Amino acid sequence: MIFNSINMSASLVRATVRAVNKRKILATRAALTLTPAAVSKIRLLLQDKPEYIGLKVGVRTRGCNGLTYTLEYTTEREKSDEEVLQDGVRVFIEKKAQLTLLGTEMDFVESKLSSEFVFNNPNIKGTCGCGESFNI
């Protein structure tokens, strides 16, 4: 599912959510794991922005199927945010999004036509046809 609600100043990136069937959720300390491609892209996005400490993942009610993820630069950690620190990059998860992301892998995928963050999420029960939202 593609969603266009990423607030990265000038919409620098896109993101997709994929329901992952029959994937065993592996126990980890982090609610979200990052692939090497995601780590590299986050590092690149933050490279010339010393005022930001990382990216924040949120969830909003939107679309015909219920929820959509948001990505924003962040300057501080909120008290209720969960922090994922992996390979030197920091991703903060808003409280409302924490349960929807358990066991999720965040990847960054580039093709000839697009480049986007992809959330491979085993918790998603369905996505909508328009590609903007999902439900848990």
XYZ file of N, CA, C and O in Angstrom, residues 10-123:
456
model
N 9.707 18.689 2.039
C 9.257 18.823 0.654
C 8.903 17.454 0.073
O 9.096 17.215 -1.107
N 8.356 16.555 0.880
C 8.008 15.209 0.441
C 9.156 14.554 -0.313
O 9.065 14.249 -1.491
N 10.261 14.357 0.367
C 11.442 13.776 -0.234
C 11.312 12.296 -0.519
O 11.980 11.776 -1.386
N 10.459 11.611 0.221
C 10.370 10.167 0.093
C 8.920 9.715 0.057
O 8.024 10.456 0.437
N 8.717 8.492 -0.410
C 7.410 7.848 -0.373
C 7.541 6.619 0.506
O 8.629 6.167 0.781
N 6.413 6.058 0.887
C 6.455 4.840 1.688
C 5.337 3.906 1.269
O 4.301 4.337 0.799
N 5.556 2.636 1.467
C 4.596 1.589 1.167
C 4.460 0.710 2.393
O 5.414 0.500 3.113
N 3.255 0.193 2.582
C 3.020 -0.762 3.642
C 2.637 -2.076 2.975
O 1.868 -2.090 2.038
N 3.217 -3.165 3.443
C 2.901 -4.479 2.903
C 2.471 -5.395 4.031
O 3.149 -5.492 5.043
N 1.336 -6.064 3.820
C 0.916 -7.103 4.755
C 1.773 -8.323 4.470
O 1.931 -8.717 3.323
N 2.348 -8.903 5.494
C 3.224 -10.053 5.331
C 2.505 -11.268 5.892
O 2.254 -11.346 7.091
N 2.155 -12.202 5.031
C 1.447 -13.407 5.454
C 2.419 -14.488 5.894
O 3.504 -14.621 5.354
N 1.991 -15.259 6.878
C 2.734 -16.426 7.347
C 4.165 -16.102 7.750
O 5.060 -16.889 7.567
N 4.385 -14.920 8.234
C 5.719 -14.549 8.702
C 5.752 -14.702 10.203
O 4.919 -14.143 10.913
N 6.690 -15.427 10.673
C 6.844 -15.610 12.107
C 7.438 -14.345 12.701
O 8.438 -13.826 12.212
N 6.791 -13.819 13.729
C 7.296 -12.630 14.390
C 8.447 -13.045 15.295
O 8.288 -13.900 16.169
N 9.609 -12.488 15.056
C 10.788 -12.799 15.838
C 10.871 -11.871 17.034
O 10.646 -10.670 16.911
N 11.188 -12.420 18.170
C 11.307 -11.612 19.378
C 12.566 -10.757 19.296
O 13.665 -11.262 19.087
N 12.391 -9.464 19.395
C 13.521 -8.547 19.434
C 13.233 -7.516 20.502
O 12.108 -7.377 20.957
N 14.237 -6.771 20.863
C 14.029 -5.712 21.849
C 13.361 -4.514 21.210
O 12.721 -3.727 21.869
N 13.513 -4.357 19.892
C 12.964 -3.199 19.193
C 11.618 -3.538 18.561
O 11.427 -4.637 18.046
N 10.691 -2.587 18.589
C 9.388 -2.780 17.948
C 9.536 -2.781 16.434
O 8.732 -3.369 15.727
N 10.573 -2.148 15.956
C 10.796 -1.959 14.523
C 12.247 -2.292 14.229
O 13.141 -1.864 14.955
N 12.489 -3.064 13.179
C 13.862 -3.317 12.758
C 14.093 -2.629 11.423
O 13.171 -2.486 10.612
N 15.312 -2.194 11.204
C 15.675 -1.466 9.991
C 16.613 -2.324 9.153
O 17.536 -2.931 9.681
N 16.374 -2.334 7.846
C 17.300 -3.016 6.955
C 18.507 -2.111 6.729
O 18.432 -0.896 6.975
N 19.611 -2.657 6.238
C 20.770 -1.805 5.917
C 20.426 -0.688 4.929
O 20.940 0.427 5.055
N 19.524 -0.964 3.976
C 19.121 0.076 3.014
C 18.373 1.210 3.714
O 18.574 2.389 3.399
N 17.512 0.880 4.683
C 16.780 1.907 5.431
C 17.734 2.735 6.279
O 17.628 3.964 6.339
N 18.687 2.069 6.935
C 19.676 2.773 7.749
C 20.459 3.755 6.880
O 20.640 4.925 7.247
N 20.897 3.309 5.717
C 21.675 4.178 4.815
C 20.864 5.380 4.361
O 21.373 6.506 4.320
N 19.596 5.167 4.015
C 18.760 6.275 3.534
C 18.478 7.271 4.659
O 18.531 8.476 4.450
N 18.186 6.775 5.854
C 17.936 7.677 6.987
C 19.188 8.495 7.277
O 19.114 9.704 7.479
N 20.329 7.846 7.285
C 21.597 8.549 7.502
C 21.794 9.644 6.453
O 22.174 10.770 6.768
N 21.503 9.336 5.194
C 21.628 10.305 4.102
C 20.648 11.472 4.278
O 21.021 12.630 4.082
N 19.412 11.177 4.655
C 18.407 12.226 4.857
C 18.794 13.193 5.976
O 18.514 14.387 5.912
N 19.443 12.670 7.011
C 19.795 13.484 8.180
C 21.178 14.129 8.073
O 21.523 14.985 8.889
N 21.944 13.735 7.090
C 23.337 14.162 6.946
C 23.542 15.672 7.001
O 24.415 16.160 7.696
N 22.732 16.421 6.306
C 22.896 17.880 6.261
C 21.860 18.603 7.115
O 21.559 19.772 6.876
N 21.302 17.909 8.096
C 20.269 18.491 8.952
C 20.622 18.273 10.419
O 19.969 17.502 11.116
N 21.647 18.947 10.921
C 22.099 18.708 12.303
C 21.064 19.073 13.368
O 21.167 18.612 14.503
N 20.054 19.854 12.997
C 19.027 20.228 13.976
C 18.076 19.075 14.291
O 17.354 19.106 15.277
N 18.080 18.023 13.452
C 17.202 16.872 13.675
C 17.991 15.709 14.255
O 19.117 15.452 13.860
N 17.341 14.982 15.179
C 18.012 13.854 15.834
C 17.606 12.507 15.229
O 18.199 11.484 15.546
N 16.589 12.502 14.384
C 16.134 11.262 13.775
C 14.830 11.451 13.040
O 14.382 12.568 12.808
N 14.215 10.324 12.686
C 12.901 10.320 12.051
C 11.874 9.831 13.052
O 12.180 9.021 13.929
N 10.632 10.314 12.903
C 9.542 9.868 13.760
C 8.478 9.208 12.892
O 8.063 9.759 11.885
N 8.071 8.005 13.301
C 6.998 7.278 12.627
C 5.740 7.453 13.451
O 5.737 7.232 14.670
N 4.672 7.847 12.783
C 3.384 8.000 13.444
C 2.316 7.278 12.653
O 2.571 6.734 11.578
N 1.115 7.291 13.169
C -0.025 6.705 12.466
C -1.189 7.681 12.585
O -1.374 8.325 13.623
N -1.913 7.846 11.503
C -3.056 8.753 11.474
C -4.266 8.027 10.909
O -4.126 7.127 10.077
N -5.449 8.442 11.322
C -6.675 7.919 10.738
C -6.846 8.611 9.394
O -6.867 9.840 9.316
N -6.927 7.784 8.341
C -7.004 8.355 7.008
C -7.364 7.263 6.010
O -7.050 6.101 6.202
N -7.960 7.668 4.912
C -8.236 6.742 3.819
C -9.458 5.883 4.060
O -10.119 5.966 5.081
N -9.731 5.022 3.113
C -10.946 4.202 3.169
C -10.776 2.951 4.013
O -11.743 2.263 4.298
N -9.566 2.640 4.453
C -9.361 1.429 5.240
C -8.914 1.708 6.671
O -8.663 0.793 7.427
N -8.756 2.958 7.040
C -8.535 3.276 8.447
C -7.291 4.022 8.837
O -7.362 5.111 9.376
N -6.090 3.462 8.596
C -4.866 4.042 9.129
C -3.823 4.232 8.040
O -3.787 3.499 7.063
N -2.945 5.195 8.259
C -1.802 5.403 7.380
C -0.614 5.841 8.237
O -0.797 6.481 9.276
N 0.578 5.452 7.834
C 1.783 5.860 8.553
C 2.248 7.229 8.083
O 2.040 7.608 6.940
N 2.899 7.950 8.998
C 3.525 9.221 8.660
C 5.002 9.147 9.035
O 5.373 8.426 9.962
N 5.823 9.870 8.316
C 7.251 9.991 8.622
C 7.592 11.462 8.686
O 7.242 12.219 7.778
N 8.269 11.856 9.743
C 8.661 13.254 9.918
C 10.063 13.324 10.511
O 10.490 12.401 11.213
N 10.749 14.417 10.228
C 11.985 14.698 10.947
C 11.602 15.088 12.364
O 10.538 15.655 12.586
N 12.467 14.813 13.337
C 12.169 15.211 14.705
C 13.402 15.822 15.363
O 14.529 15.413 15.102
N 13.143 16.817 16.219
C 14.224 17.499 16.929
C 14.370 17.011 18.366
O 15.358 17.308 19.014
N 13.349 16.265 18.854
C 13.408 15.778 20.226
C 12.578 14.515 20.395
O 11.685 14.238 19.601
N 12.889 13.783 21.437
C 12.124 12.597 21.786
C 11.036 12.995 22.762
O 11.323 13.579 23.817
N 9.798 12.658 22.418
C 8.692 12.885 23.337
C 8.730 11.816 24.425
O 9.260 10.717 24.215
N 8.147 12.106 25.563
C 8.184 11.190 26.700
C 7.607 9.811 26.355
O 8.126 8.788 26.795
N 6.547 9.763 25.551
C 5.884 8.492 25.245
C 6.424 7.807 23.985
O 5.966 6.720 23.628
N 7.385 8.416 23.302
C 7.966 7.806 22.096
C 8.832 6.609 22.460
O 9.520 6.619 23.471
N 8.796 5.594 21.606
C 9.738 4.491 21.731
C 10.879 4.771 20.757
O 10.655 5.115 19.609
N 12.105 4.620 21.242
C 13.266 4.888 20.400
C 13.858 3.587 19.872
O 14.061 2.642 20.614
N 14.105 3.564 18.564
C 14.823 2.463 17.932
C 16.165 3.033 17.505
O 16.223 3.961 16.696
N 17.224 2.503 18.077
C 18.580 2.924 17.740
C 19.263 1.743 17.067
O 19.449 0.696 17.688
N 19.562 1.901 15.806
C 20.179 0.804 15.064
C 21.257 1.355 14.143
O 21.002 2.244 13.344
N 22.439 0.831 14.254
C 23.573 1.211 13.402
C 23.787 2.718 13.343
O 24.115 3.271 12.302
N 23.571 3.381 14.482
C 23.848 4.804 14.568
C 22.729 5.733 14.127
O 22.882 6.946 14.172
N 21.591 5.198 13.679
C 20.464 6.068 13.329
C 19.343 5.857 14.334
O 19.191 4.784 14.913
N 18.564 6.925 14.528
C 17.492 6.896 15.511
C 16.150 7.082 14.817
O 15.968 8.013 14.036
N 15.221 6.186 15.136
C 13.841 6.286 14.672
C 12.975 6.266 15.918
O 13.132 5.407 16.787
N 12.071 7.220 16.016
C 11.178 7.336 17.161
C 9.779 6.933 16.717
O 9.326 7.323 15.643
N 9.092 6.150 17.549
C 7.751 5.691 17.230
C 6.777 6.345 18.190
O 6.894 6.189 19.414
N 5.818 7.102 17.632
C 4.797 7.728 18.461
C 3.994 6.654 19.190
O 3.815 5.541 18.681
N 3.491 6.988 20.361
C 2.761 6.031 21.185
C 1.621 5.369 20.417
O 1.440 4.161 20.483
N 0.863 6.139 19.656
C -0.289 5.609 18.934
C 0.115 4.573 17.878
O -0.660 3.692 17.540
N 1.350 4.639 17.379
C 1.800 3.730 16.319
C 2.540 2.512 16.851
O 2.798 1.572 16.093
N 2.863 2.484 18.129
C 3.728 1.433 18.659
C 3.157 0.027 18.477
O 3.862 -0.877 18.022
N 1.900 -0.194 18.790
C 1.331 -1.531 18.658
C 1.162 -1.947 17.202
O 1.241 -3.132 16.885
N 0.940 -0.988 16.313
C 0.766 -1.337 14.897
C 2.076 -1.728 14.235
O 2.073 -2.334 13.173
N 3.207 -1.392 14.859
C 4.512 -1.666 14.259
C 5.246 -2.873 14.841
O 6.313 -3.229 14.347
N 4.703 -3.524 15.846
C 5.399 -4.653 16.466
C 5.753 -5.705 15.423
O 4.909 -6.162 14.670
N 7.021 -6.081 15.378
C 7.476 -7.095 14.438
C 7.683 -6.612 13.015
O 7.956 -7.395 12.122
N 7.580 -5.320 12.786
C 7.680 -4.757 11.437
C 9.125 -4.486 11.046
O 9.940 -4.086 11.870
N 9.407 -4.686 9.786
C 10.714 -4.376 9.209
C 10.559 -3.154 8.308
O 9.699 -3.123 7.445
N 11.390 -2.153 8.538
C 11.390 -0.946 7.708
C 12.533 -1.062 6.714
O 13.682 -1.234 7.087
N 12.194 -0.978 5.437
C 13.169 -1.128 4.361
C 13.128 0.125 3.494
O 12.193 0.924 3.579
N 14.135 0.307 2.665
C 14.116 1.363 1.660
C 14.395 0.701 0.322
O 15.382 -0.017 0.168
N 13.490 0.917 -0.629
C 13.552 0.255 -1.931
C 13.601 1.305 -3.034
O 12.834 2.264 -3.011
N 14.514 1.111 -3.979
C 14.626 1.997 -5.138
C 14.431 1.187 -6.411
O 14.958 0.085 -6.540
N 13.665 1.753 -7.341
C 13.509 1.160 -8.664
C 13.667 2.281 -9.689
O 13.906 3.430 -9.330
N 13.493 1.957 -10.941
C 13.616 2.980 -11.981
C 12.549 4.055 -11.853
O 12.760 5.193 -12.237
N 11.398 3.696 -11.305
C 10.274 4.626 -11.243
C 10.013 5.237 -9.872
O 9.291 6.218 -9.770
N 10.570 4.651 -8.833
C 10.267 5.193 -7.499
C 11.355 4.834 -6.500
O 12.179 3.953 -6.726
N 11.320 5.533 -5.398
C 12.135 5.202 -4.231
C 11.269 5.489 -3.016
O 10.609 6.521 -2.951
N 11.245 4.541 -2.075
C 10.319 4.675 -0.960
C 10.717 3.790 0.208
O 11.402 2.779 0.032
N 10.272 4.198 1.397
C 10.374 3.330 2.554
C 9.231 2.326 2.463
O 8.127 2.667 2.069
N 9.507 1.090 2.828
C 8.511 0.026 2.815
C 8.448 -0.560 4.216
O 9.479 -0.918 4.793
N 7.251 -0.643 4.760
C 7.030 -1.254 6.063
C 6.462 -2.646 5.829
O 5.320 -2.791 5.416
N 7.264 -3.675 6.043
C 6.813 -5.061 5.934
C 6.225 -5.452 7.275
O 6.949 -5.748 8.223
N 4.891 -5.418 7.342
C 4.187 -5.493 8.613
C 3.324 -6.748 8.715
O 2.350 -6.885 7.991
N 3.659 -7.666 9.640
C 2.874 -8.892 9.794
C 1.539 -8.688 10.502
O 0.723 -9.601 10.549
N 1.285 -7.504 11.026
C 0.067 -7.235 11.791
C -1.095 -6.759 10.935
O -2.226 -6.727 11.391
